[in-house]
Short mmCIF file of C-alpha atoms and ligand atoms in Angstrom, two decimals:
data_model
loop_
_atom_site.label_atom_id
_atom_site.label_comp_id
_atom_site.label_asym_id
_atom_site.label_seq_id
_atom_site.Cartn_x
_atom_site.Cartn_y
_atom_site.Cartn_z
CA MET A 1 -9.56 -6.00 14.12
CA ILE A 2 -6.20 -7.15 12.54
CA LYS A 3 -3.57 -5.24 14.55
CA ILE A 4 -0.01 -6.16 14.15
CA ASN A 5 2.88 -4.37 16.25
CA THR A 6 6.63 -4.09 15.26
CA ASP A 7 9.49 -2.00 17.08
CA ARG A 8 8.23 1.07 16.06
CA LEU A 9 4.92 0.70 14.33
CA VAL A 10 1.31 -0.15 14.72
CA ILE A 11 -0.43 -1.61 11.75
CA ARG A 12 -4.09 -1.93 12.14
CA ASP A 13 -7.44 -2.21 10.32
CA HIS A 14 -8.90 1.19 9.59
CA VAL A 15 -11.48 3.20 11.93
CA GLU A 16 -13.70 5.88 11.08
CA ASP A 17 -11.50 8.74 12.81
CA ASP A 18 -8.65 7.83 10.28
CA LEU A 19 -10.66 9.80 7.55
CA ASP A 20 -8.75 13.35 7.98
CA ALA A 21 -5.30 12.02 8.10
CA MET A 22 -6.10 9.49 5.33
CA HIS A 23 -7.62 12.15 3.32
CA SER A 24 -4.56 14.43 3.68
CA LEU A 25 -2.31 11.64 2.37
CA LEU A 26 -4.58 10.22 -0.50
CA SER A 27 -5.05 13.81 -1.83
CA ASP A 28 -1.75 14.73 -1.69
CA GLU A 29 -0.31 14.95 -5.32
CA LYS A 30 3.43 14.29 -4.34
CA ALA A 31 2.83 11.17 -2.19
CA MET A 32 0.53 10.23 -4.67
CA PHE A 33 2.29 10.77 -7.99
CA TYR A 34 3.09 6.94 -8.82
CA LEU A 35 -0.29 6.07 -7.81
CA PRO A 36 -2.85 8.44 -9.51
CA ASP A 37 -5.53 5.88 -9.79
CA ILE A 38 -5.49 5.69 -5.94
CA ARG A 39 -5.34 9.57 -5.35
CA THR A 40 -8.70 11.11 -4.25
CA ARG A 41 -10.06 14.46 -5.24
CA ASN A 42 -12.50 15.14 -2.59
CA LEU A 43 -13.17 13.95 0.76
CA GLU A 44 -16.04 12.07 -0.27
CA GLU A 45 -13.94 9.75 -2.60
CA THR A 46 -11.57 9.41 0.51
CA LYS A 47 -14.48 8.35 2.58
CA ARG A 48 -15.62 5.70 -0.19
CA ASN A 49 -12.17 4.23 0.36
CA LEU A 50 -12.25 4.25 4.06
CA GLN A 51 -15.78 2.47 3.85
CA THR A 52 -14.79 -0.22 1.70
CA ALA A 53 -11.51 -0.81 3.84
CA MET A 54 -13.97 -1.18 6.71
CA GLU A 55 -16.43 -3.11 5.50
CA GLU A 56 -13.78 -5.51 4.06
CA ALA A 57 -12.41 -5.73 7.52
CA ASN A 58 -15.80 -7.18 8.73
CA SER A 59 -16.32 -9.40 5.71
CA ASP A 60 -16.31 -13.24 6.24
CA ASN A 61 -14.91 -13.57 2.39
CA ARG A 62 -12.18 -10.95 2.83
CA THR A 63 -10.33 -9.93 -0.24
CA LYS A 64 -8.73 -6.76 0.39
CA TYR A 65 -6.49 -6.08 3.65
CA PHE A 66 -5.71 -2.40 3.53
CA PHE A 67 -4.24 -0.85 6.85
CA ALA A 68 -3.33 1.99 8.39
CA ILE A 69 0.33 2.56 9.66
CA LEU A 70 0.72 4.51 12.90
CA ASP A 71 3.70 5.48 14.85
CA LYS A 72 3.65 3.19 18.00
CA ASP A 73 4.67 5.79 20.48
CA SER A 74 2.73 9.00 19.45
CA GLN A 75 -0.15 6.92 17.63
CA GLU A 76 0.22 9.39 14.82
CA TYR A 77 -1.24 8.29 11.61
CA ILE A 78 2.12 7.53 9.04
CA GLY A 79 0.52 6.27 5.83
CA GLU A 80 -1.14 3.13 4.14
CA ILE A 81 0.13 -0.45 3.54
CA GLY A 82 -2.03 -3.34 2.60
CA PHE A 83 -2.69 -6.19 0.04
CA THR A 84 -5.47 -7.64 -2.09
CA LYS A 85 -6.10 -11.15 -2.63
CA ALA A 86 -5.16 -11.73 -6.66
CA ILE A 87 -5.10 -15.43 -6.76
CA ASP A 88 -7.31 -17.59 -4.54
CA CYS A 89 -6.75 -21.44 -5.43
CA ASP A 90 -6.41 -24.70 -4.01
CA TYR A 91 -2.92 -24.50 -3.30
CA GLY A 92 -3.53 -20.90 -1.46
CA ASN A 93 -3.39 -17.38 -2.34
CA VAL A 94 -1.39 -14.79 -4.12
CA MET A 95 -1.41 -11.50 -2.61
CA ASN A 96 -0.83 -8.28 -4.31
CA LEU A 97 1.12 -5.87 -1.78
CA GLY A 98 1.10 -1.96 -1.91
CA TYR A 99 1.98 0.95 0.23
CA PHE A 100 2.41 4.77 0.49
CA ILE A 101 3.27 6.94 3.44
CA LYS A 102 3.41 10.61 4.38
CA GLU A 103 6.58 12.52 2.90
CA ASN A 104 7.83 13.61 6.20
CA TYR A 105 8.35 9.91 7.00
CA TRP A 106 10.10 8.74 3.79
CA GLY A 107 13.71 7.25 4.14
CA LYS A 108 13.30 6.33 7.66
CA GLY A 109 12.78 2.47 7.21
CA ILE A 110 9.19 2.46 7.88
CA VAL A 111 7.68 0.93 4.73
CA THR A 112 10.30 -1.86 4.89
CA GLN A 113 9.60 -2.67 8.56
CA ALA A 114 5.85 -2.65 7.88
CA CYS A 115 6.01 -4.75 4.61
CA LYS A 116 8.18 -7.64 6.60
CA ALA A 117 5.38 -7.35 9.45
CA ILE A 118 2.47 -7.90 6.93
CA ILE A 119 3.88 -10.23 4.75
CA ASN A 120 4.80 -12.50 7.79
CA TYR A 121 0.98 -12.10 8.83
CA ALA A 122 0.01 -13.07 5.39
CA PHE A 123 2.27 -16.16 5.45
CA HIS A 124 1.28 -17.50 8.88
CA ASN A 125 -2.52 -16.49 8.80
CA LEU A 126 -3.90 -15.91 5.41
CA HIS A 127 -2.93 -19.28 3.64
CA THR A 128 -0.79 -17.25 1.24
CA ILE A 129 1.90 -18.91 -1.24
CA LYS A 130 3.11 -15.73 -2.83
CA ILE A 131 3.44 -11.90 -2.53
CA GLU A 132 3.78 -9.77 -5.42
CA THR A 133 4.13 -6.21 -6.17
CA GLY A 134 5.49 -3.85 -8.81
CA CYS A 135 6.28 -0.19 -9.52
CA ILE A 136 7.38 2.34 -12.33
CA THR A 137 10.81 2.00 -13.12
CA ASP A 138 11.46 5.87 -11.81
CA ASN A 139 10.12 4.98 -8.46
CA ILE A 140 13.62 4.24 -6.68
CA GLY A 141 12.37 4.39 -3.43
CA SER A 142 9.49 1.50 -3.86
CA GLU A 143 12.29 -0.90 -5.80
CA LYS A 144 14.61 -0.13 -3.08
CA VAL A 145 12.11 -1.60 -0.48
CA MET A 146 11.40 -4.56 -2.63
CA LYS A 147 15.20 -5.52 -2.96
CA LYS A 148 15.50 -5.04 1.02
CA LEU A 149 12.43 -7.65 1.28
CA GLY A 150 14.21 -9.95 -0.74
CA MET A 151 11.78 -9.99 -3.46
CA ILE A 152 12.64 -11.36 -6.78
CA LYS A 153 12.20 -9.52 -9.91
CA GLU A 154 10.46 -11.58 -12.49
CA ALA A 155 9.45 -9.24 -15.40
CA GLU A 156 9.83 -5.76 -16.84
CA PHE A 157 6.79 -4.68 -18.81
CA LYS A 158 6.95 -2.38 -21.74
CA ASN A 159 5.04 0.40 -22.75
CA MET A 160 2.28 0.27 -19.85
CA PHE A 161 -0.07 2.86 -20.00
CA TYR A 162 -0.32 5.22 -17.17
CA TYR A 163 -2.91 7.87 -16.49
CA ILE A 164 -1.78 11.04 -14.85
CA LYS A 165 -4.50 13.74 -14.73
CA ASN A 166 -5.97 13.74 -18.12
CA TYR A 167 -2.86 12.32 -20.06
CA THR A 168 -2.19 8.95 -20.87
CA ILE A 169 1.48 8.00 -20.48
CA ALA A 170 3.25 5.16 -21.43
CA LEU A 171 5.68 4.18 -19.13
CA ASN A 172 7.92 1.22 -18.05
CA ILE A 173 6.76 -0.62 -15.21
CA GLU A 174 8.99 -3.34 -13.20
CA CYS A 175 7.44 -5.83 -11.03
C1 COA B 1 8.38 4.64 -1.96
C2 COA B 1 8.05 4.75 -0.50
C3 COA B 1 6.92 3.65 -0.15
C4 COA B 1 9.35 4.05 0.41
O1 COA B 1 9.01 4.13 1.85
P1 COA B 1 9.95 4.20 2.86
O2 COA B 1 9.48 4.24 4.22
O3 COA B 1 10.57 5.73 2.74
O4 COA B 1 10.93 3.10 2.50
P2 COA B 1 12.44 2.79 3.35
O5 COA B 1 12.95 3.81 4.35
O6 COA B 1 12.07 1.59 4.33
O7 COA B 1 13.27 2.17 2.40
C5 COA B 1 13.35 2.58 0.97
C6 COA B 1 14.71 3.30 0.76
O8 COA B 1 14.51 4.22 -0.47
C7 COA B 1 14.74 5.36 -0.39
N1 COA B 1 13.64 6.44 -0.60
C8 COA B 1 12.40 6.46 0.00
N2 COA B 1 11.84 7.52 -0.56
C9 COA B 1 12.66 7.71 -1.51
C10 COA B 1 12.25 8.70 -2.54
N3 COA B 1 11.19 9.34 -2.88
N4 COA B 1 13.43 8.91 -3.86
C11 COA B 1 14.34 8.17 -3.53
N5 COA B 1 14.81 7.27 -2.54
C12 COA B 1 13.97 7.10 -1.51
C13 COA B 1 15.16 5.50 1.24
O9 COA B 1 16.18 6.51 1.89
C14 COA B 1 15.60 4.01 1.49
O10 COA B 1 16.79 4.12 0.92
P3 COA B 1 18.26 3.15 1.88
O11 COA B 1 17.80 1.84 1.56
O12 COA B 1 19.43 3.26 0.67
O13 COA B 1 18.15 3.39 3.18
C15 COA B 1 7.54 6.10 0.12
O14 COA B 1 8.72 6.75 -0.46
C16 COA B 1 6.43 6.53 -0.57
O15 COA B 1 5.55 6.31 0.23
N6 COA B 1 6.40 7.10 -1.72
C17 COA B 1 5.26 7.55 -2.27
C18 COA B 1 4.20 6.41 -2.69
C19 COA B 1 4.64 5.32 -3.54
O16 COA B 1 5.44 5.55 -4.36
N7 COA B 1 4.41 4.29 -3.31
C20 COA B 1 4.71 2.96 -4.09
C21 COA B 1 4.01 2.71 -5.07
S1 COA B 1 4.68 1.48 -5.97
#
């Protein structure tokens, strides 16, 4: 099991007991507003996500690294962070980073701290040569995290399509 400690956080592979806390976050419309493709509609969907995360953690050919973020002192579940292997070539891996946490923890520097820890882990332990991520232009908090991490903006995509409920909405997405 991967387990990374920071000053305030524990970032670790998932366990079965994460289900309820994970479901309350993954099914939360506000927290998942910019991530409608990940939002779950019922406990079964969350269970499948958790199962995938745990299977990947035990895989010899791991491509997904989805971690729970916990408060180090209280051990309370805060949210999710991780990356997927987007490109695997002779030079190394390109990882795609993602994160979302419970609303009562927003604006406390948690995701910035968690990202720094897992980026450091990826570069030192997973033969990583590049970390990528992106967000919708409106997602000011997420873009701020990227800037605080020192990420470089490479492109701005126009008229990307996003699916919210049954509607298809064209939005700009930065990365
Ligand atoms: C975006 C998100 C990941 C930021 O995490 P965080 O732990 O609050 O981020 P940090 O506190 O490390 O830093 C983010 C900065 O953005 C600000 N911020 C956080 N959430 C914000 C929000 N919803 N709206 C505006 N600003 C926000 C913080 O105050 C902080 O500002 P500062 O640098 O001036 O202090 C978190 O708000 C979240 O989980 N949002 C819902 C899911 C989501 O959008 N995920 C990203 C998809 S690309």
